[in-house]
Amino acid sequence: MKTVSTLAIAIFATAGLASGAMAAEEKNFDGAYAGLELGFDKMKVTGAGDANINDKSLYYGGILGYRTQMDNGLVVGVEGTLGDNSANLFENARTKHEWSTSLTLGTTITDSTLLYGKVGYAEVKNKFTPADEDSFSVTDGGWRAGVGAEFALANNISLRTGVDYTRYDSNLKQWQGKAAVVFNF
């Protein structure tokens, strides 16, 4: 988590310094937006009996948010995600879905390129299906941090790539590398 925190602080500091020297001509990262994301998910559970559990899976989900791009290129916003990775945590346990909400801060380095960081809260629902019992679900929440870049293709569509790290209240840790198509309204 220290690496993610250090990286986030460096991006925010760079954003603050760069935004003062730049005036945005176009506001490609302003207003409401929605998108679809796809990526790689790695979940790790430590202290689970005699063995640690590592699961790698495909992540897919949606994004919904709102942001404001200031004249100096600074971009602030809030976004939410809802997705699924269907990770295998134990023999009879899988993740069902996850959601998150985050505050975002970034800066435009050109009219069509945004560098951003985010900090927020995420929750994952895990479904357990023991062989001799009824299935049940457990919800686990934790803090999420992420960094990324977004590239405007036109005034209303952009491509995004980023990495998120989440540490849940249990011994569950999650890394996600994602790419997304974002539509601005």
PDB file of N, CA and C in Angstrom, residues 39-135:
ATOM      1  N   GLY A  39     -10.732  -5.997 -17.728  1.00  0.00           N
ATOM      2  CA  GLY A  39      -9.357  -6.060 -17.266  1.00  0.00           C
ATOM      3  C   GLY A  39      -8.992  -7.353 -16.582  1.00  0.00           C
ATOM      4  N   PHE A  40      -7.839  -7.311 -15.948  1.00  0.00           N
ATOM      5  CA  PHE A  40      -7.243  -8.430 -15.249  1.00  0.00           C
ATOM      6  C   PHE A  40      -7.389  -8.192 -13.753  1.00  0.00           C
ATOM      7  N   ASP A  41      -7.763  -9.218 -13.012  1.00  0.00           N
ATOM      8  CA  ASP A  41      -7.990  -9.099 -11.575  1.00  0.00           C
ATOM      9  C   ASP A  41      -7.145 -10.152 -10.849  1.00  0.00           C
ATOM     10  N   LYS A  42      -6.456  -9.739  -9.801  1.00  0.00           N
ATOM     11  CA  LYS A  42      -5.702 -10.679  -8.969  1.00  0.00           C
ATOM     12  C   LYS A  42      -6.130 -10.466  -7.524  1.00  0.00           C
ATOM     13  N   MET A  43      -6.672 -11.516  -6.919  1.00  0.00           N
ATOM     14  CA  MET A  43      -7.075 -11.475  -5.515  1.00  0.00           C
ATOM     15  C   MET A  43      -6.184 -12.417  -4.727  1.00  0.00           C
ATOM     16  N   LYS A  44      -5.789 -11.948  -3.548  1.00  0.00           N
ATOM     17  CA  LYS A  44      -4.919 -12.746  -2.694  1.00  0.00           C
ATOM     18  C   LYS A  44      -5.496 -12.749  -1.292  1.00  0.00           C
ATOM     19  N   VAL A  45      -5.619 -13.952  -0.726  1.00  0.00           N
ATOM     20  CA  VAL A  45      -6.070 -14.115   0.651  1.00  0.00           C
ATOM     21  C   VAL A  45      -4.896 -14.686   1.428  1.00  0.00           C
ATOM     22  N   THR A  46      -4.485 -13.987   2.492  1.00  0.00           N
ATOM     23  CA  THR A  46      -3.397 -14.486   3.336  1.00  0.00           C
ATOM     24  C   THR A  46      -3.966 -14.959   4.658  1.00  0.00           C
ATOM     25  N   GLY A  47      -3.311 -15.910   5.269  1.00  0.00           N
ATOM     26  CA  GLY A  47      -3.745 -16.415   6.568  1.00  0.00           C
ATOM     27  C   GLY A  47      -4.961 -17.310   6.489  1.00  0.00           C
ATOM     28  N   ALA A  48      -5.218 -17.898   5.316  1.00  0.00           N
ATOM     29  CA  ALA A  48      -6.382 -18.773   5.139  1.00  0.00           C
ATOM     30  C   ALA A  48      -5.957 -20.215   5.394  1.00  0.00           C
ATOM     31  N   GLY A  49      -5.906 -20.606   6.628  1.00  0.00           N
ATOM     32  CA  GLY A  49      -5.501 -21.977   6.965  1.00  0.00           C
ATOM     33  C   GLY A  49      -4.017 -22.172   6.719  1.00  0.00           C
ATOM     34  N   ASP A  50      -3.673 -23.288   6.123  1.00  0.00           N
ATOM     35  CA  ASP A  50      -2.278 -23.607   5.879  1.00  0.00           C
ATOM     36  C   ASP A  50      -1.731 -22.982   4.603  1.00  0.00           C
ATOM     37  N   ALA A  51      -2.580 -22.500   3.724  1.00  0.00           N
ATOM     38  CA  ALA A  51      -2.099 -22.018   2.431  1.00  0.00           C
ATOM     39  C   ALA A  51      -2.648 -20.629   2.133  1.00  0.00           C
ATOM     40  N   ASN A  52      -1.851 -19.847   1.429  1.00  0.00           N
ATOM     41  CA  ASN A  52      -2.331 -18.581   0.904  1.00  0.00           C
ATOM     42  C   ASN A  52      -3.040 -18.857  -0.415  1.00  0.00           C
ATOM     43  N   ILE A  53      -4.016 -18.036  -0.744  1.00  0.00           N
ATOM     44  CA  ILE A  53      -4.800 -18.242  -1.957  1.00  0.00           C
ATOM     45  C   ILE A  53      -4.561 -17.076  -2.901  1.00  0.00           C
ATOM     46  N   ASN A  54      -4.195 -17.389  -4.142  1.00  0.00           N
ATOM     47  CA  ASN A  54      -4.037 -16.400  -5.203  1.00  0.00           C
ATOM     48  C   ASN A  54      -4.977 -16.779  -6.328  1.00  0.00           C
ATOM     49  N   ASP A  55      -5.782 -15.846  -6.793  1.00  0.00           N
ATOM     50  CA  ASP A  55      -6.661 -16.127  -7.916  1.00  0.00           C
ATOM     51  C   ASP A  55      -6.517 -15.024  -8.945  1.00  0.00           C
ATOM     52  N   LYS A  56      -6.373 -15.404 -10.188  1.00  0.00           N
ATOM     53  CA  LYS A  56      -6.312 -14.469 -11.299  1.00  0.00           C
ATOM     54  C   LYS A  56      -7.534 -14.711 -12.170  1.00  0.00           C
ATOM     55  N   SER A  57      -8.217 -13.634 -12.520  1.00  0.00           N
ATOM     56  CA  SER A  57      -9.426 -13.795 -13.310  1.00  0.00           C
ATOM     57  C   SER A  57      -9.669 -12.562 -14.174  1.00  0.00           C
ATOM     58  N   LEU A  58     -10.665 -12.655 -15.019  1.00  0.00           N
ATOM     59  CA  LEU A  58     -11.083 -11.563 -15.878  1.00  0.00           C
ATOM     60  C   LEU A  58     -12.069 -10.687 -15.107  1.00  0.00           C
ATOM     61  N   TYR A  59     -11.893  -9.368 -15.197  1.00  0.00           N
ATOM     62  CA  TYR A  59     -12.822  -8.425 -14.579  1.00  0.00           C
ATOM     63  C   TYR A  59     -13.589  -7.718 -15.695  1.00  0.00           C
ATOM     64  N   TYR A  60     -14.889  -7.496 -15.476  1.00  0.00           N
ATOM     65  CA  TYR A  60     -15.689  -6.687 -16.387  1.00  0.00           C
ATOM     66  C   TYR A  60     -16.679  -5.895 -15.556  1.00  0.00           C
ATOM     67  N   GLY A  61     -17.002  -4.694 -16.020  1.00  0.00           N
ATOM     68  CA  GLY A  61     -17.923  -3.871 -15.248  1.00  0.00           C
ATOM     69  C   GLY A  61     -18.273  -2.577 -15.949  1.00  0.00           C
ATOM     70  N   GLY A  62     -18.961  -1.721 -15.206  1.00  0.00           N
ATOM     71  CA  GLY A  62     -19.393  -0.430 -15.715  1.00  0.00           C
ATOM     72  C   GLY A  62     -18.944   0.703 -14.809  1.00  0.00           C
ATOM     73  N   ILE A  63     -18.881   1.898 -15.380  1.00  0.00           N
ATOM     74  CA  ILE A  63     -18.460   3.116 -14.679  1.00  0.00           C
ATOM     75  C   ILE A  63     -19.554   4.160 -14.862  1.00  0.00           C
ATOM     76  N   LEU A  64     -19.809   4.937 -13.827  1.00  0.00           N
ATOM     77  CA  LEU A  64     -20.716   6.074 -13.907  1.00  0.00           C
ATOM     78  C   LEU A  64     -20.126   7.175 -13.048  1.00  0.00           C
ATOM     79  N   GLY A  65     -20.029   8.391 -13.579  1.00  0.00           N
ATOM     80  CA  GLY A  65     -19.415   9.456 -12.789  1.00  0.00           C
ATOM     81  C   GLY A  65     -19.738  10.848 -13.279  1.00  0.00           C
ATOM     82  N   TYR A  66     -19.216  11.814 -12.533  1.00  0.00           N
ATOM     83  CA  TYR A  66     -19.336  13.227 -12.887  1.00  0.00           C
ATOM     84  C   TYR A  66     -18.040  13.912 -12.508  1.00  0.00           C
ATOM     85  N   ARG A  67     -17.549  14.781 -13.395  1.00  0.00           N
ATOM     86  CA  ARG A  67     -16.315  15.515 -13.104  1.00  0.00           C
ATOM     87  C   ARG A  67     -16.387  16.923 -13.660  1.00  0.00           C
ATOM     88  N   THR A  68     -15.548  17.781 -13.098  1.00  0.00           N
ATOM     89  CA  THR A  68     -15.459  19.168 -13.518  1.00  0.00           C
ATOM     90  C   THR A  68     -14.027  19.454 -13.935  1.00  0.00           C
ATOM     91  N   GLN A  69     -13.863  19.968 -15.151  1.00  0.00           N
ATOM     92  CA  GLN A  69     -12.544  20.363 -15.639  1.00  0.00           C
ATOM     93  C   GLN A  69     -12.437  21.873 -15.547  1.00  0.00           C
ATOM     94  N   MET A  70     -11.481  22.337 -14.765  1.00  0.00           N
ATOM     95  CA  MET A  70     -11.287  23.769 -14.583  1.00  0.00           C
ATOM     96  C   MET A  70     -10.456  24.339 -15.732  1.00  0.00           C
ATOM     97  N   ASP A  71     -10.457  25.662 -15.863  1.00  0.00           N
ATOM     98  CA  ASP A  71      -9.724  26.317 -16.948  1.00  0.00           C
ATOM     99  C   ASP A  71      -8.223  26.047 -16.887  1.00  0.00           C
ATOM    100  N   ASN A  72      -7.693  25.773 -15.696  1.00  0.00           N
ATOM    101  CA  ASN A  72      -6.252  25.515 -15.569  1.00  0.00           C
ATOM    102  C   ASN A  72      -5.886  24.056 -15.842  1.00  0.00           C
ATOM    103  N   GLY A  73      -6.868  23.214 -16.216  1.00  0.00           N
ATOM    104  CA  GLY A  73      -6.601  21.822 -16.551  1.00  0.00           C
ATOM    105  C   GLY A  73      -6.807  20.843 -15.412  1.00  0.00           C
ATOM    106  N   LEU A  74      -7.048  21.325 -14.205  1.00  0.00           N
ATOM    107  CA  LEU A  74      -7.307  20.448 -13.067  1.00  0.00           C
ATOM    108  C   LEU A  74      -8.704  19.831 -13.212  1.00  0.00           C
ATOM    109  N   VAL A  75      -8.820  18.519 -12.960  1.00  0.00           N
ATOM    110  CA  VAL A  75     -10.089  17.808 -13.106  1.00  0.00           C
ATOM    111  C   VAL A  75     -10.415  17.121 -11.786  1.00  0.00           C
ATOM    112  N   VAL A  76     -11.578  17.432 -11.202  1.00  0.00           N
ATOM    113  CA  VAL A  76     -12.024  16.799  -9.957  1.00  0.00           C
ATOM    114  C   VAL A  76     -13.363  16.128 -10.213  1.00  0.00           C
ATOM    115  N   GLY A  77     -13.600  14.999  -9.528  1.00  0.00           N
ATOM    116  CA  GLY A  77     -14.859  14.316  -9.765  1.00  0.00           C
ATOM    117  C   GLY A  77     -15.135  13.217  -8.771  1.00  0.00           C
ATOM    118  N   VAL A  78     -16.243  12.535  -9.028  1.00  0.00           N
ATOM    119  CA  VAL A  78     -16.667  11.386  -8.237  1.00  0.00           C
ATOM    120  C   VAL A  78     -17.146  10.327  -9.232  1.00  0.00           C
ATOM    121  N   GLU A  79     -16.807   9.058  -8.952  1.00  0.00           N
ATOM    122  CA  GLU A  79     -17.279   7.996  -9.844  1.00  0.00           C
ATOM    123  C   GLU A  79     -17.602   6.745  -9.059  1.00  0.00           C
ATOM    124  N   GLY A  80     -18.457   5.942  -9.656  1.00  0.00           N
ATOM    125  CA  GLY A  80     -18.824   4.665  -9.084  1.00  0.00           C
ATOM    126  C   GLY A  80     -18.620   3.564 -10.111  1.00  0.00           C
ATOM    127  N   THR A  81     -18.348   2.357  -9.620  1.00  0.00           N
ATOM    128  CA  THR A  81     -18.195   1.211 -10.515  1.00  0.00           C
ATOM    129  C   THR A  81     -19.040   0.056  -9.989  1.00  0.00           C
ATOM    130  N   LEU A  82     -19.438  -0.813 -10.894  1.00  0.00           N
ATOM    131  CA  LEU A  82     -20.125  -2.052 -10.551  1.00  0.00           C
ATOM    132  C   LEU A  82     -19.584  -3.102 -11.503  1.00  0.00           C
ATOM    133  N   GLY A  83     -19.051  -4.199 -10.947  1.00  0.00           N
ATOM    134  CA  GLY A  83     -18.445  -5.202 -11.809  1.00  0.00           C
ATOM    135  C   GLY A  83     -18.398  -6.576 -11.183  1.00  0.00           C
ATOM    136  N   ASP A  84     -17.767  -7.495 -11.912  1.00  0.00           N
ATOM    137  CA  ASP A  84     -17.661  -8.882 -11.476  1.00  0.00           C
ATOM    138  C   ASP A  84     -16.341  -9.437 -11.969  1.00  0.00           C
ATOM    139  N   ASN A  85     -15.740 -10.305 -11.143  1.00  0.00           N
ATOM    140  CA  ASN A  85     -14.519 -10.982 -11.571  1.00  0.00           C
ATOM    141  C   ASN A  85     -14.631 -12.493 -11.412  1.00  0.00           C
ATOM    142  N   SER A  86     -15.676 -12.980 -10.778  1.00  0.00           N
ATOM    143  CA  SER A  86     -15.908 -14.418 -10.574  1.00  0.00           C
ATOM    144  C   SER A  86     -14.652 -15.146 -10.112  1.00  0.00           C
ATOM    145  N   ALA A  87     -13.969 -14.555  -9.154  1.00  0.00           N
ATOM    146  CA  ALA A  87     -12.731 -15.150  -8.626  1.00  0.00           C
ATOM    147  C   ALA A  87     -13.051 -16.337  -7.723  1.00  0.00           C
ATOM    148  N   ASN A  88     -12.200 -17.337  -7.752  1.00  0.00           N
ATOM    149  CA  ASN A  88     -12.294 -18.478  -6.845  1.00  0.00           C
ATOM    150  C   ASN A  88     -11.450 -18.182  -5.614  1.00  0.00           C
ATOM    151  N   LEU A  89     -12.109 -18.001  -4.484  1.00  0.00           N
ATOM    152  CA  LEU A  89     -11.363 -17.720  -3.262  1.00  0.00           C
ATOM    153  C   LEU A  89     -10.980 -18.997  -2.533  1.00  0.00           C
ATOM    154  N   PHE A  90     -11.909 -19.910  -2.433  1.00  0.00           N
ATOM    155  CA  PHE A  90     -11.698 -21.210  -1.811  1.00  0.00           C
ATOM    156  C   PHE A  90     -12.377 -22.240  -2.694  1.00  0.00           C
ATOM    157  N   GLU A  91     -12.321 -23.488  -2.303  1.00  0.00           N
ATOM    158  CA  GLU A  91     -12.921 -24.557  -3.107  1.00  0.00           C
ATOM    159  C   GLU A  91     -14.396 -24.303  -3.382  1.00  0.00           C
ATOM    160  N   ASN A  92     -15.138 -23.833  -2.401  1.00  0.00           N
ATOM    161  CA  ASN A  92     -16.579 -23.618  -2.550  1.00  0.00           C
ATOM    162  C   ASN A  92     -16.970 -22.150  -2.381  1.00  0.00           C
ATOM    163  N   ALA A  93     -16.054 -21.235  -2.736  1.00  0.00           N
ATOM    164  CA  ALA A  93     -16.345 -19.811  -2.577  1.00  0.00           C
ATOM    165  C   ALA A  93     -15.916 -19.034  -3.813  1.00  0.00           C
ATOM    166  N   ARG A  94     -16.816 -18.165  -4.273  1.00  0.00           N
ATOM    167  CA  ARG A  94     -16.545 -17.309  -5.430  1.00  0.00           C
ATOM    168  C   ARG A  94     -17.014 -15.894  -5.113  1.00  0.00           C
ATOM    169  N   THR A  95     -16.365 -14.908  -5.728  1.00  0.00           N
ATOM    170  CA  THR A  95     -16.891 -13.558  -5.627  1.00  0.00           C
ATOM    171  C   THR A  95     -18.106 -13.473  -6.536  1.00  0.00           C
ATOM    172  N   LYS A  96     -19.092 -12.718  -6.100  1.00  0.00           N
ATOM    173  CA  LYS A  96     -20.315 -12.554  -6.884  1.00  0.00           C
ATOM    174  C   LYS A  96     -20.287 -11.250  -7.667  1.00  0.00           C
ATOM    175  N   HIS A  97     -20.056 -10.158  -7.002  1.00  0.00           N
ATOM    176  CA  HIS A  97     -19.934  -8.861  -7.654  1.00  0.00           C
ATOM    177  C   HIS A  97     -19.236  -7.894  -6.698  1.00  0.00           C
ATOM    178  N   GLU A  98     -18.840  -6.764  -7.236  1.00  0.00           N
ATOM    179  CA  GLU A  98     -18.240  -5.717  -6.409  1.00  0.00           C
ATOM    180  C   GLU A  98     -18.722  -4.359  -6.895  1.00  0.00           C
ATOM    181  N   TRP A  99     -18.692  -3.400  -5.995  1.00  0.00           N
ATOM    182  CA  TRP A  99     -19.002  -2.023  -6.350  1.00  0.00           C
ATOM    183  C   TRP A  99     -18.015  -1.124  -5.629  1.00  0.00           C
ATOM    184  N   SER A 100     -17.827   0.077  -6.151  1.00  0.00           N
ATOM    185  CA  SER A 100     -16.937   1.037  -5.493  1.00  0.00           C
ATOM    186  C   SER A 100     -17.425   2.447  -5.763  1.00  0.00           C
ATOM    187  N   THR A 101     -17.005   3.356  -4.916  1.00  0.00           N
ATOM    188  CA  THR A 101     -17.229   4.782  -5.122  1.00  0.00           C
ATOM    189  C   THR A 101     -15.925   5.490  -4.774  1.00  0.00           C
ATOM    190  N   SER A 102     -15.531   6.443  -5.613  1.00  0.00           N
ATOM    191  CA  SER A 102     -14.226   7.087  -5.446  1.00  0.00           C
ATOM    192  C   SER A 102     -14.289   8.571  -5.766  1.00  0.00           C
ATOM    193  N   LEU A 103     -13.413   9.329  -5.112  1.00  0.00           N
ATOM    194  CA  LEU A 103     -13.144  10.708  -5.485  1.00  0.00           C
ATOM    195  C   LEU A 103     -11.962  10.678  -6.435  1.00  0.00           C
ATOM    196  N   THR A 104     -12.008  11.497  -7.482  1.00  0.00           N
ATOM    197  CA  THR A 104     -10.925  11.519  -8.463  1.00  0.00           C
ATOM    198  C   THR A 104     -10.311  12.913  -8.542  1.00  0.00           C
ATOM    199  N   LEU A 105      -9.017  12.944  -8.836  1.00  0.00           N
ATOM    200  CA  LEU A 105      -8.298  14.200  -9.035  1.00  0.00           C
ATOM    201  C   LEU A 105      -7.283  13.964 -10.135  1.00  0.00           C
ATOM    202  N   GLY A 106      -7.239  14.859 -11.104  1.00  0.00           N
ATOM    203  CA  GLY A 106      -6.297  14.692 -12.195  1.00  0.00           C
ATOM    204  C   GLY A 106      -5.948  16.009 -12.847  1.00  0.00           C
ATOM    205  N   THR A 107      -5.100  15.919 -13.857  1.00  0.00           N
ATOM    206  CA  THR A 107      -4.729  17.093 -14.629  1.00  0.00           C
ATOM    207  C   THR A 107      -4.597  16.708 -16.086  1.00  0.00           C
ATOM    208  N   THR A 108      -4.954  17.655 -16.957  1.00  0.00           N
ATOM    209  CA  THR A 108      -4.761  17.426 -18.378  1.00  0.00           C
ATOM    210  C   THR A 108      -3.318  17.797 -18.708  1.00  0.00           C
ATOM    211  N   ILE A 109      -2.632  16.924 -19.437  1.00  0.00           N
ATOM    212  CA  ILE A 109      -1.272  17.255 -19.868  1.00  0.00           C
ATOM    213  C   ILE A 109      -1.277  17.726 -21.319  1.00  0.00           C
ATOM    214  N   THR A 110      -2.345  17.409 -22.043  1.00  0.00           N
ATOM    215  CA  THR A 110      -2.678  18.007 -23.341  1.00  0.00           C
ATOM    216  C   THR A 110      -4.200  18.156 -23.321  1.00  0.00           C
ATOM    217  N   ASP A 111      -4.762  18.761 -24.369  1.00  0.00           N
ATOM    218  CA  ASP A 111      -6.225  18.908 -24.414  1.00  0.00           C
ATOM    219  C   ASP A 111      -6.931  17.557 -24.437  1.00  0.00           C
ATOM    220  N   SER A 112      -6.234  16.507 -24.896  1.00  0.00           N
ATOM    221  CA  SER A 112      -6.883  15.211 -25.040  1.00  0.00           C
ATOM    222  C   SER A 112      -6.319  14.123 -24.127  1.00  0.00           C
ATOM    223  N   THR A 113      -5.456  14.472 -23.167  1.00  0.00           N
ATOM    224  CA  THR A 113      -4.855  13.480 -22.276  1.00  0.00           C
ATOM    225  C   THR A 113      -5.012  13.908 -20.819  1.00  0.00           C
ATOM    226  N   LEU A 114      -5.573  13.010 -20.024  1.00  0.00           N
ATOM    227  CA  LEU A 114      -5.797  13.237 -18.603  1.00  0.00           C
ATOM    228  C   LEU A 114      -5.029  12.193 -17.793  1.00  0.00           C
ATOM    229  N   LEU A 115      -4.259  12.634 -16.810  1.00  0.00           N
ATOM    230  CA  LEU A 115      -3.655  11.747 -15.818  1.00  0.00           C
ATOM    231  C   LEU A 115      -4.449  11.933 -14.533  1.00  0.00           C
ATOM    232  N   TYR A 116      -4.828  10.834 -13.872  1.00  0.00           N
ATOM    233  CA  TYR A 116      -5.676  10.966 -12.691  1.00  0.00           C
ATOM    234  C   TYR A 116      -5.301   9.955 -11.611  1.00  0.00           C
ATOM    235  N   GLY A 117      -5.744  10.258 -10.416  1.00  0.00           N
ATOM    236  CA  GLY A 117      -5.655   9.338  -9.292  1.00  0.00           C
ATOM    237  C   GLY A 117      -7.011   9.287  -8.623  1.00  0.00           C
ATOM    238  N   LYS A 118      -7.241   8.238  -7.854  1.00  0.00           N
ATOM    239  CA  LYS A 118      -8.522   8.136  -7.153  1.00  0.00           C
ATOM    240  C   LYS A 118      -8.331   7.430  -5.825  1.00  0.00           C
ATOM    241  N   VAL A 119      -9.209   7.780  -4.898  1.00  0.00           N
ATOM    242  CA  VAL A 119      -9.242   7.156  -3.581  1.00  0.00           C
ATOM    243  C   VAL A 119     -10.705   6.940  -3.242  1.00  0.00           C
ATOM    244  N   GLY A 120     -11.032   5.738  -2.729  1.00  0.00           N
ATOM    245  CA  GLY A 120     -12.425   5.468  -2.433  1.00  0.00           C
ATOM    246  C   GLY A 120     -12.636   4.224  -1.605  1.00  0.00           C
ATOM    247  N   TYR A 121     -13.860   3.775  -1.615  1.00  0.00           N
ATOM    248  CA  TYR A 121     -14.296   2.609  -0.849  1.00  0.00           C
ATOM    249  C   TYR A 121     -14.850   1.578  -1.816  1.00  0.00           C
ATOM    250  N   ALA A 122     -14.548   0.297  -1.574  1.00  0.00           N
ATOM    251  CA  ALA A 122     -15.060  -0.785  -2.423  1.00  0.00           C
ATOM    252  C   ALA A 122     -15.641  -1.883  -1.551  1.00  0.00           C
ATOM    253  N   GLU A 123     -16.606  -2.592  -2.109  1.00  0.00           N
ATOM    254  CA  GLU A 123     -17.216  -3.720  -1.404  1.00  0.00           C
ATOM    255  C   GLU A 123     -17.354  -4.885  -2.378  1.00  0.00           C
ATOM    256  N   VAL A 124     -17.060  -6.089  -1.904  1.00  0.00           N
ATOM    257  CA  VAL A 124     -17.184  -7.292  -2.717  1.00  0.00           C
ATOM    258  C   VAL A 124     -18.106  -8.264  -1.988  1.00  0.00           C
ATOM    259  N   LYS A 125     -18.955  -8.949  -2.742  1.00  0.00           N
ATOM    260  CA  LYS A 125     -19.858  -9.953  -2.170  1.00  0.00           C
ATOM    261  C   LYS A 125     -19.334 -11.327  -2.548  1.00  0.00           C
ATOM    262  N   ASN A 126     -19.092 -12.160  -1.561  1.00  0.00           N
ATOM    263  CA  ASN A 126     -18.575 -13.509  -1.766  1.00  0.00           C
ATOM    264  C   ASN A 126     -19.677 -14.519  -1.474  1.00  0.00           C
ATOM    265  N   LYS A 127     -19.839 -15.498  -2.370  1.00  0.00           N
ATOM    266  CA  LYS A 127     -20.849 -16.532  -2.188  1.00  0.00           C
ATOM    267  C   LYS A 127     -20.168 -17.851  -1.838  1.00  0.00           C
ATOM    268  N   PHE A 128     -20.589 -18.441  -0.737  1.00  0.00           N
ATOM    269  CA  PHE A 128     -20.062 -19.721  -0.271  1.00  0.00           C
ATOM    270  C   PHE A 128     -21.114 -20.796  -0.523  1.00  0.00           C
ATOM    271  N   THR A 129     -20.691 -21.924  -1.091  1.00  0.00           N
ATOM    272  CA  THR A 129     -21.587 -23.032  -1.383  1.00  0.00           C
ATOM    273  C   THR A 129     -20.979 -24.326  -0.839  1.00  0.00           C
ATOM    274  N   PRO A 130     -21.082 -24.558   0.473  1.00  0.00           N
ATOM    275  CA  PRO A 130     -20.562 -25.811   1.034  1.00  0.00           C
ATOM    276  C   PRO A 130     -21.341 -27.015   0.488  1.00  0.00           C
ATOM    277  N   ALA A 131     -20.674 -28.146   0.379  1.00  0.00           N
ATOM    278  CA  ALA A 131     -21.283 -29.347  -0.206  1.00  0.00           C
ATOM    279  C   ALA A 131     -22.481 -29.846   0.595  1.00  0.00           C
ATOM    280  N   ASP A 132     -22.437 -29.749   1.915  1.00  0.00           N
ATOM    281  CA  ASP A 132     -23.493 -30.328   2.742  1.00  0.00           C
ATOM    282  C   ASP A 132     -24.372 -29.279   3.439  1.00  0.00           C
ATOM    283  N   GLU A 133     -24.293 -28.007   2.996  1.00  0.00           N
ATOM    284  CA  GLU A 133     -25.078 -26.944   3.632  1.00  0.00           C
ATOM    285  C   GLU A 133     -25.695 -26.048   2.576  1.00  0.00           C
ATOM    286  N   ASP A 134     -26.606 -25.163   3.020  1.00  0.00           N
ATOM    287  CA  ASP A 134     -27.161 -24.164   2.122  1.00  0.00           C
ATOM    288  C   ASP A 134     -26.097 -23.105   1.824  1.00  0.00           C
ATOM    289  N   SER A 135     -26.172 -22.517   0.642  1.00  0.00           N
ATOM    290  CA  SER A 135     -25.213 -21.466   0.295  1.00  0.00           C
ATOM    291  C   SER A 135     -25.537 -20.194   1.081  1.00  0.00           C
TER     292      SER A 135
END
